[in-house]
PDB file of C-alpha atoms and ligand atoms in Angstrom:
ATOM      1  CA  MET A  28      21.308 118.669 -32.007  1.00  0.00           C
ATOM      2  CA  ALA A  29      20.607 120.676 -28.864  1.00  0.00           C
ATOM      3  CA  GLU A  30      23.641 122.784 -29.746  1.00  0.00           C
ATOM      4  CA  TYR A  31      21.785 124.150 -32.699  1.00  0.00           C
ATOM      5  CA  VAL A  32      18.222 124.736 -31.561  1.00  0.00           C
ATOM      6  CA  VAL A  33      16.778 127.950 -32.856  1.00  0.00           C
ATOM      7  CA  GLU A  34      13.948 128.425 -30.410  1.00  0.00           C
ATOM      8  CA  PHE A  35      14.620 127.214 -26.904  1.00  0.00           C
ATOM      9  CA  GLY A  36      11.523 125.956 -25.113  1.00  0.00           C
ATOM     10  CA  LYS A  37      10.153 124.460 -28.332  1.00  0.00           C
ATOM     11  CA  ASP A  38      12.911 121.838 -28.331  1.00  0.00           C
ATOM     12  CA  GLY A  39      11.531 119.864 -25.404  1.00  0.00           C
ATOM     13  CA  GLY A  40      13.997 121.500 -23.006  1.00  0.00           C
ATOM     14  CA  ARG A  41      13.066 122.526 -19.482  1.00  0.00           C
ATOM     15  CA  ILE A  42      11.103 125.759 -18.950  1.00  0.00           C
ATOM     16  CA  GLU A  43      10.999 127.145 -15.408  1.00  0.00           C
ATOM     17  CA  PRO A  44       7.771 128.827 -14.242  1.00  0.00           C
ATOM     18  CA  ASP A  45       9.481 132.242 -14.420  1.00  0.00           C
ATOM     19  CA  GLY A  46      10.388 131.682 -18.092  1.00  0.00           C
ATOM     20  CA  ARG A  47      14.000 130.583 -17.639  1.00  0.00           C
ATOM     21  CA  LEU A  48      14.999 128.310 -20.519  1.00  0.00           C
ATOM     22  CA  ASP A  49      17.878 125.868 -20.463  1.00  0.00           C
ATOM     23  CA  ALA A  50      20.229 125.153 -23.363  1.00  0.00           C
ATOM     24  CA  ALA A  51      21.898 121.777 -23.056  1.00  0.00           C
ATOM     25  CA  ALA A  52      24.908 123.023 -25.031  1.00  0.00           C
ATOM     26  CA  PHE A  53      25.529 125.836 -22.549  1.00  0.00           C
ATOM     27  CA  HIS A  54      26.595 123.313 -19.908  1.00  0.00           C
ATOM     28  CA  ARG A  55      29.174 121.853 -22.292  1.00  0.00           C
ATOM     29  CA  ASN A  56      30.550 124.993 -23.861  1.00  0.00           C
ATOM     30  CA  HIS A  57      30.539 127.848 -21.344  1.00  0.00           C
ATOM     31  CA  GLU A  58      33.822 126.899 -19.648  1.00  0.00           C
ATOM     32  CA  PRO A  59      35.876 126.474 -22.859  1.00  0.00           C
ATOM     33  CA  ILE A  60      34.386 129.699 -24.223  1.00  0.00           C
ATOM     34  CA  TRP A  61      35.269 131.583 -21.061  1.00  0.00           C
ATOM     35  CA  ALA A  62      38.835 130.253 -21.191  1.00  0.00           C
ATOM     36  CA  VAL A  63      39.296 132.187 -24.451  1.00  0.00           C
ATOM     37  CA  LEU A  64      37.320 135.300 -23.512  1.00  0.00           C
ATOM     38  CA  GLN A  65      39.084 135.783 -20.214  1.00  0.00           C
ATOM     39  CA  LYS A  66      42.499 135.929 -21.920  1.00  0.00           C
ATOM     40  CA  HIS A  67      41.321 139.058 -23.722  1.00  0.00           C
ATOM     41  CA  LEU A  68      39.168 140.544 -20.962  1.00  0.00           C
ATOM     42  CA  ALA A  69      41.323 139.885 -17.882  1.00  0.00           C
ATOM     43  CA  GLY A  70      42.018 143.052 -15.911  1.00  0.00           C
ATOM     44  CA  LYS A  71      39.738 145.140 -18.134  1.00  0.00           C
ATOM     45  CA  SER A  72      36.497 146.891 -17.344  1.00  0.00           C
ATOM     46  CA  GLY A  73      33.784 148.229 -19.605  1.00  0.00           C
ATOM     47  CA  ASP A  74      30.665 147.076 -21.391  1.00  0.00           C
ATOM     48  CA  VAL A  75      30.262 143.756 -23.200  1.00  0.00           C
ATOM     49  CA  LEU A  76      27.259 143.125 -25.423  1.00  0.00           C
ATOM     50  CA  GLU A  77      26.082 139.638 -26.291  1.00  0.00           C
ATOM     51  CA  ALA A  78      24.128 139.359 -29.557  1.00  0.00           C
ATOM     52  CA  GLY A  79      21.597 136.522 -29.859  1.00  0.00           C
ATOM     53  CA  SER A  80      21.823 135.554 -26.172  1.00  0.00           C
ATOM     54  CA  GLY A  81      19.166 132.825 -26.436  1.00  0.00           C
ATOM     55  CA  THR A  82      18.424 131.584 -22.920  1.00  0.00           C
ATOM     56  CA  GLY A  83      20.696 134.191 -21.281  1.00  0.00           C
ATOM     57  CA  GLN A  84      22.828 131.619 -19.464  1.00  0.00           C
ATOM     58  CA  HIS A  85      26.181 132.663 -20.958  1.00  0.00           C
ATOM     59  CA  VAL A  86      25.871 136.247 -19.768  1.00  0.00           C
ATOM     60  CA  VAL A  87      24.971 135.127 -16.242  1.00  0.00           C
ATOM     61  CA  SER A  88      27.906 132.749 -16.093  1.00  0.00           C
ATOM     62  CA  PHE A  89      30.400 135.286 -17.479  1.00  0.00           C
ATOM     63  CA  ALA A  90      29.065 138.141 -15.328  1.00  0.00           C
ATOM     64  CA  ARG A  91      29.706 136.057 -12.231  1.00  0.00           C
ATOM     65  CA  LEU A  92      33.302 135.432 -13.351  1.00  0.00           C
ATOM     66  CA  ALA A  93      33.996 139.034 -14.416  1.00  0.00           C
ATOM     67  CA  PRO A  94      32.320 141.366 -11.912  1.00  0.00           C
ATOM     68  CA  ASP A  95      34.193 144.457 -13.179  1.00  0.00           C
ATOM     69  CA  ILE A  96      32.553 144.142 -16.587  1.00  0.00           C
ATOM     70  CA  VAL A  97      28.994 145.266 -17.335  1.00  0.00           C
ATOM     71  CA  TRP A  98      27.192 142.632 -19.382  1.00  0.00           C
ATOM     72  CA  TRP A  99      24.401 143.488 -21.853  1.00  0.00           C
ATOM     73  CA  PRO A 100      22.447 140.487 -23.187  1.00  0.00           C
ATOM     74  CA  SER A 101      20.226 140.822 -26.260  1.00  0.00           C
ATOM     75  CA  ASP A 102      18.042 138.867 -28.658  1.00  0.00           C
ATOM     76  CA  PHE A 103      15.058 139.469 -30.925  1.00  0.00           C
ATOM     77  CA  ASN A 104      12.911 136.468 -29.963  1.00  0.00           C
ATOM     78  CA  GLU A 105      10.213 137.281 -27.393  1.00  0.00           C
ATOM     79  CA  GLN A 106      10.495 134.046 -25.443  1.00  0.00           C
ATOM     80  CA  HIS A 107      14.268 134.338 -25.347  1.00  0.00           C
ATOM     81  CA  LEU A 108      14.078 137.938 -24.108  1.00  0.00           C
ATOM     82  CA  LYS A 109      11.777 136.712 -21.332  1.00  0.00           C
ATOM     83  CA  SER A 110      14.200 133.927 -20.435  1.00  0.00           C
ATOM     84  CA  ILE A 111      17.166 136.327 -20.364  1.00  0.00           C
ATOM     85  CA  ALA A 112      15.244 138.682 -18.050  1.00  0.00           C
ATOM     86  CA  ALA A 113      14.308 135.756 -15.797  1.00  0.00           C
ATOM     87  CA  TRP A 114      17.905 134.486 -15.599  1.00  0.00           C
ATOM     88  CA  ARG A 115      19.031 138.031 -14.804  1.00  0.00           C
ATOM     89  CA  ALA A 116      16.471 138.321 -11.986  1.00  0.00           C
ATOM     90  CA  HIS A 117      17.359 134.852 -10.710  1.00  0.00           C
ATOM     91  CA  ALA A 118      21.087 135.656 -10.614  1.00  0.00           C
ATOM     92  CA  GLY A 119      20.595 139.039  -8.956  1.00  0.00           C
ATOM     93  CA  LEU A 120      24.012 140.220 -10.123  1.00  0.00           C
ATOM     94  CA  PRO A 121      24.588 143.988 -10.226  1.00  0.00           C
ATOM     95  CA  ASN A 122      26.625 143.844 -13.455  1.00  0.00           C
ATOM     96  CA  ILE A 123      23.965 142.458 -15.824  1.00  0.00           C
ATOM     97  CA  ARG A 124      21.761 144.994 -17.609  1.00  0.00           C
ATOM     98  CA  PRO A 125      18.231 144.248 -18.855  1.00  0.00           C
ATOM     99  CA  PRO A 126      18.093 142.492 -22.227  1.00  0.00           C
ATOM    100  CA  LEU A 127      18.185 144.692 -25.307  1.00  0.00           C
ATOM    101  CA  ARG A 128      15.935 143.908 -28.263  1.00  0.00           C
ATOM    102  CA  ILE A 129      18.366 143.727 -31.169  1.00  0.00           C
ATOM    103  CA  ASP A 130      17.629 142.324 -34.615  1.00  0.00           C
ATOM    104  CA  LEU A 131      21.001 141.825 -36.266  1.00  0.00           C
ATOM    105  CA  SER A 132      19.388 141.632 -39.694  1.00  0.00           C
ATOM    106  CA  ASP A 133      18.759 145.371 -39.401  1.00  0.00           C
ATOM    107  CA  PRO A 134      22.066 146.828 -40.644  1.00  0.00           C
ATOM    108  CA  ASP A 135      21.466 149.950 -38.536  1.00  0.00           C
ATOM    109  CA  TRP A 136      20.693 148.198 -35.232  1.00  0.00           C
ATOM    110  CA  ARG A 137      21.451 150.195 -32.123  1.00  0.00           C
ATOM    111  CA  PRO A 138      22.227 148.829 -28.643  1.00  0.00           C
ATOM    112  CA  GLU A 139      19.633 150.816 -26.699  1.00  0.00           C
ATOM    113  CA  LEU A 140      16.909 150.284 -24.132  1.00  0.00           C
ATOM    114  CA  GLN A 141      13.529 151.941 -24.669  1.00  0.00           C
ATOM    115  CA  ASP A 142      14.598 154.936 -22.558  1.00  0.00           C
ATOM    116  CA  GLY A 143      17.560 155.502 -24.877  1.00  0.00           C
ATOM    117  CA  SER A 144      20.186 154.306 -22.382  1.00  0.00           C
ATOM    118  CA  GLY A 145      22.657 151.680 -23.468  1.00  0.00           C
ATOM    119  CA  PRO A 146      26.237 150.511 -23.281  1.00  0.00           C
ATOM    120  CA  GLN A 147      29.305 152.699 -23.699  1.00  0.00           C
ATOM    121  CA  PRO A 148      31.646 151.918 -26.628  1.00  0.00           C
ATOM    122  CA  LEU A 149      32.097 148.187 -26.305  1.00  0.00           C
ATOM    123  CA  LEU A 150      34.955 146.333 -24.694  1.00  0.00           C
ATOM    124  CA  ALA A 151      33.593 143.311 -26.560  1.00  0.00           C
ATOM    125  CA  LEU A 152      30.765 141.947 -28.633  1.00  0.00           C
ATOM    126  CA  PHE A 153      30.127 138.222 -28.114  1.00  0.00           C
ATOM    127  CA  CYS A 154      27.968 136.107 -30.418  1.00  0.00           C
ATOM    128  CA  ALA A 155      27.585 132.335 -30.095  1.00  0.00           C
ATOM    129  CA  ASN A 156      25.855 129.957 -32.458  1.00  0.00           C
ATOM    130  CA  VAL A 157      23.888 132.594 -34.356  1.00  0.00           C
ATOM    131  CA  ILE A 158      25.222 133.364 -37.825  1.00  0.00           C
ATOM    132  CA  HIS A 159      24.857 129.855 -39.272  1.00  0.00           C
ATOM    133  CA  ILE A 160      21.219 129.632 -38.109  1.00  0.00           C
ATOM    134  CA  ALA A 161      20.313 132.870 -39.816  1.00  0.00           C
ATOM    135  CA  PRO A 162      20.534 134.484 -43.252  1.00  0.00           C
ATOM    136  CA  TRP A 163      23.884 135.982 -44.310  1.00  0.00           C
ATOM    137  CA  ARG A 164      22.543 139.490 -43.689  1.00  0.00           C
ATOM    138  CA  VAL A 165      22.654 138.678 -39.955  1.00  0.00           C
ATOM    139  CA  ALA A 166      26.423 138.163 -40.190  1.00  0.00           C
ATOM    140  CA  GLU A 167      26.630 141.405 -42.171  1.00  0.00           C
ATOM    141  CA  GLY A 168      24.624 143.200 -39.500  1.00  0.00           C
ATOM    142  CA  LEU A 169      26.756 141.756 -36.720  1.00  0.00           C
ATOM    143  CA  PHE A 170      29.991 143.005 -38.296  1.00  0.00           C
ATOM    144  CA  ALA A 171      28.461 146.373 -39.164  1.00  0.00           C
ATOM    145  CA  GLY A 172      27.568 146.824 -35.495  1.00  0.00           C
ATOM    146  CA  ALA A 173      30.991 145.656 -34.361  1.00  0.00           C
ATOM    147  CA  GLY A 174      32.551 148.281 -36.634  1.00  0.00           C
ATOM    148  CA  ARG A 175      30.299 150.964 -35.131  1.00  0.00           C
ATOM    149  CA  TYR A 176      30.376 150.092 -31.454  1.00  0.00           C
ATOM    150  CA  LEU A 177      33.675 148.399 -30.553  1.00  0.00           C
ATOM    151  CA  ARG A 178      36.120 150.671 -28.769  1.00  0.00           C
ATOM    152  CA  SER A 179      39.714 150.896 -30.037  1.00  0.00           C
ATOM    153  CA  ASP A 180      40.905 147.875 -28.001  1.00  0.00           C
ATOM    154  CA  GLY A 181      37.537 146.091 -28.376  1.00  0.00           C
ATOM    155  CA  ARG A 182      37.070 142.505 -29.512  1.00  0.00           C
ATOM    156  CA  LEU A 183      34.411 140.635 -31.454  1.00  0.00           C
ATOM    157  CA  PHE A 184      34.154 137.002 -30.289  1.00  0.00           C
ATOM    158  CA  LEU A 185      32.342 134.679 -32.659  1.00  0.00           C
ATOM    159  CA  TYR A 186      31.655 131.122 -31.467  1.00  0.00           C
ATOM    160  CA  GLY A 187      30.312 128.287 -33.601  1.00  0.00           C
ATOM    161  CA  PRO A 188      31.223 125.881 -36.397  1.00  0.00           C
ATOM    162  CA  PHE A 189      33.111 127.449 -39.319  1.00  0.00           C
ATOM    163  CA  LYS A 190      34.502 126.360 -42.670  1.00  0.00           C
ATOM    164  CA  ARG A 191      38.153 127.071 -43.513  1.00  0.00           C
ATOM    165  CA  ASP A 192      39.103 127.831 -47.147  1.00  0.00           C
ATOM    166  CA  GLY A 193      35.792 126.426 -48.347  1.00  0.00           C
ATOM    167  CA  LYS A 194      36.203 123.144 -46.482  1.00  0.00           C
ATOM    168  CA  HIS A 195      34.468 121.820 -43.403  1.00  0.00           C
ATOM    169  CA  THR A 196      36.752 121.097 -40.462  1.00  0.00           C
ATOM    170  CA  ALA A 197      34.845 117.912 -39.564  1.00  0.00           C
ATOM    171  CA  ILE A 198      32.401 115.511 -41.210  1.00  0.00           C
ATOM    172  CA  SER A 199      29.847 116.237 -38.502  1.00  0.00           C
ATOM    173  CA  ASN A 200      29.929 119.923 -39.487  1.00  0.00           C
ATOM    174  CA  ALA A 201      29.380 119.012 -43.163  1.00  0.00           C
ATOM    175  CA  VAL A 202      26.354 116.908 -42.220  1.00  0.00           C
ATOM    176  CA  PHE A 203      25.062 119.683 -40.000  1.00  0.00           C
ATOM    177  CA  ASP A 204      25.566 122.247 -42.784  1.00  0.00           C
ATOM    178  CA  SER A 205      23.507 120.139 -45.207  1.00  0.00           C
ATOM    179  CA  SER A 206      20.700 119.774 -42.684  1.00  0.00           C
ATOM    180  CA  LEU A 207      20.703 123.526 -42.060  1.00  0.00           C
ATOM    181  CA  ARG A 208      20.534 124.328 -45.772  1.00  0.00           C
ATOM    182  CA  GLU A 209      17.805 121.758 -46.319  1.00  0.00           C
ATOM    183  CA  GLY A 210      15.720 123.443 -43.629  1.00  0.00           C
ATOM    184  CA  ASN A 211      16.470 126.936 -44.913  1.00  0.00           C
ATOM    185  CA  PRO A 212      18.611 127.647 -47.989  1.00  0.00           C
ATOM    186  CA  GLU A 213      19.688 130.989 -46.476  1.00  0.00           C
ATOM    187  CA  TRP A 214      21.318 129.279 -43.480  1.00  0.00           C
ATOM    188  CA  GLY A 215      24.592 127.414 -43.349  1.00  0.00           C
ATOM    189  CA  VAL A 216      28.017 127.051 -41.757  1.00  0.00           C
ATOM    190  CA  ARG A 217      30.018 130.152 -42.702  1.00  0.00           C
ATOM    191  CA  ASP A 218      33.523 130.302 -44.136  1.00  0.00           C
ATOM    192  CA  ILE A 219      36.162 132.136 -42.122  1.00  0.00           C
ATOM    193  CA  ALA A 220      37.454 133.844 -45.297  1.00  0.00           C
ATOM    194  CA  ASP A 221      33.997 135.346 -45.963  1.00  0.00           C
ATOM    195  CA  LEU A 222      33.855 136.596 -42.373  1.00  0.00           C
ATOM    196  CA  GLU A 223      37.310 138.133 -42.726  1.00  0.00           C
ATOM    197  CA  LYS A 224      36.010 140.028 -45.783  1.00  0.00           C
ATOM    198  CA  LEU A 225      33.122 141.414 -43.722  1.00  0.00           C
ATOM    199  CA  ALA A 226      35.594 142.279 -40.973  1.00  0.00           C
ATOM    200  CA  SER A 227      37.957 144.129 -43.273  1.00  0.00           C
ATOM    201  CA  GLY A 228      35.031 146.168 -44.603  1.00  0.00           C
ATOM    202  CA  VAL A 229      34.481 147.594 -41.107  1.00  0.00           C
ATOM    203  CA  GLY A 230      38.144 147.981 -40.102  1.00  0.00           C
ATOM    204  CA  LEU A 231      38.542 144.713 -38.179  1.00  0.00           C
ATOM    205  CA  THR A 232      40.999 141.856 -38.588  1.00  0.00           C
ATOM    206  CA  LEU A 233      41.070 138.288 -37.329  1.00  0.00           C
ATOM    207  CA  ARG A 234      43.445 138.173 -34.341  1.00  0.00           C
ATOM    208  CA  GLU A 235      42.981 134.622 -33.055  1.00  0.00           C
ATOM    209  CA  THR A 236      41.294 131.353 -33.948  1.00  0.00           C
ATOM    210  CA  ALA A 237      40.790 128.974 -31.025  1.00  0.00           C
ATOM    211  CA  GLU A 238      39.666 125.374 -31.364  1.00  0.00           C
ATOM    212  CA  MET A 239      36.708 124.459 -29.153  1.00  0.00           C
ATOM    213  CA  PRO A 240      35.149 121.100 -28.267  1.00  0.00           C
ATOM    214  CA  ALA A 241      32.678 119.468 -30.690  1.00  0.00           C
ATOM    215  CA  ASN A 242      34.430 120.921 -33.774  1.00  0.00           C
ATOM    216  CA  ASN A 243      33.505 124.489 -32.927  1.00  0.00           C
ATOM    217  CA  GLN A 244      35.860 127.461 -32.908  1.00  0.00           C
ATOM    218  CA  ILE A 245      36.077 130.940 -31.492  1.00  0.00           C
ATOM    219  CA  LEU A 246      37.161 133.674 -33.888  1.00  0.00           C
ATOM    220  CA  VAL A 247      38.521 136.797 -32.226  1.00  0.00           C
ATOM    221  CA  PHE A 248      38.459 140.028 -34.240  1.00  0.00           C
ATOM    222  CA  GLY A 249      39.965 143.374 -33.270  1.00  0.00           C
ATOM    223  CA  ARG A 250      40.475 146.752 -34.909  1.00  0.00           C
ATOM    224  CA  SER A 251      42.984 146.704 -37.743  1.00  0.00           C
TER     225      SER A 251
HETATM  226  C1  SAM B 319      21.087 128.669 -31.510  1.00  0.00           C
HETATM  227  S1  SAM B 319      20.589 130.054 -30.637  1.00  0.00           S
HETATM  228  C2  SAM B 319      22.073 130.447 -29.712  1.00  0.00           C
HETATM  229  C3  SAM B 319      21.776 131.143 -28.423  1.00  0.00           C
HETATM  230  C4  SAM B 319      22.959 131.403 -27.508  1.00  0.00           C
HETATM  231  N1  SAM B 319      23.863 132.355 -28.100  1.00  0.00           N
HETATM  232  C5  SAM B 319      23.659 130.124 -27.183  1.00  0.00           C
HETATM  233  O1  SAM B 319      24.775 129.899 -27.682  1.00  0.00           O
HETATM  234  O2  SAM B 319      23.109 129.332 -26.417  1.00  0.00           O
HETATM  235  C6  SAM B 319      20.498 131.352 -31.843  1.00  0.00           C
HETATM  236  C7  SAM B 319      19.993 132.661 -31.254  1.00  0.00           C
HETATM  237  O3  SAM B 319      20.092 133.673 -32.243  1.00  0.00           O
HETATM  238  C8  SAM B 319      18.958 134.484 -32.168  1.00  0.00           C
HETATM  239  N2  SAM B 319      18.792 135.157 -33.449  1.00  0.00           N
HETATM  240  C9  SAM B 319      18.504 134.602 -34.651  1.00  0.00           C
HETATM  241  N3  SAM B 319      18.391 135.558 -35.581  1.00  0.00           N
HETATM  242  C10 SAM B 319      18.632 136.743 -34.954  1.00  0.00           C
HETATM  243  C11 SAM B 319      18.627 138.101 -35.385  1.00  0.00           C
HETATM  244  N4  SAM B 319      18.334 138.426 -36.645  1.00  0.00           N
HETATM  245  N5  SAM B 319      18.917 139.057 -34.481  1.00  0.00           N
HETATM  246  C12 SAM B 319      19.184 138.727 -33.199  1.00  0.00           C
HETATM  247  N6  SAM B 319      19.189 137.465 -32.728  1.00  0.00           N
HETATM  248  C13 SAM B 319      18.896 136.486 -33.599  1.00  0.00           C
HETATM  249  C14 SAM B 319      17.831 133.495 -31.841  1.00  0.00           C
HETATM  250  O4  SAM B 319      16.691 134.133 -31.308  1.00  0.00           O
HETATM  251  C15 SAM B 319      18.531 132.597 -30.818  1.00  0.00           C
HETATM  252  O5  SAM B 319      18.386 133.100 -29.526  1.00  0.00           O
END
């Protein structure tokens, strides 16, 4: 279940003295995720925003692999923001910006630091394991922001478990979906068709669906 924790540090995982949290799933999924992202990002430069960064480990790993890209982590959970900042300091990479406080449930969220600075129109927006552990308005907010901030060749990468045509792609995802909904009726594994509707409302279309380990997928959206 580590893949699906909502609040790292309260799941019994390791917490370093500087606040760095560790997500067990990160160690399993960061390489397959990067294999998809790098196909779209290779040879490009610009700003990539991660929404719901959690521990901050993905941004550190990707920033190391793509030094020409500026990486902007974000979250809305205080402990996670602290962990992201600690991972950033620990990595000491010049291409990771301080974490932005972004609540995706605010349809008008803006990617800005307190001094008003922020990323340029985005080369990509990356979001892993967030929209099923959150109310539907978080998915709506994510797509609204993608519509506002992606540049013309920009991509929205969405990683997690998804339903296809109303059906789960694996029994384990169906079980997981039930447990999510039991814990919070507003949560649940989302259907790709519903996400495509959100996408079309903001001028995006689904460009690629990539199978990932553990019955997860990456959905890649771009401007229509
Ligand atoms: C399961 S964790 C995934 C973290 C990270 N992306 C990963 O894959 O390891 C879900 C993350 O979504 C964040 N989150 C939940 N609701 C959010 C919201 N409304 N706005 C921004 N982040 C949110 C949580 O704080 C948490 O960091």
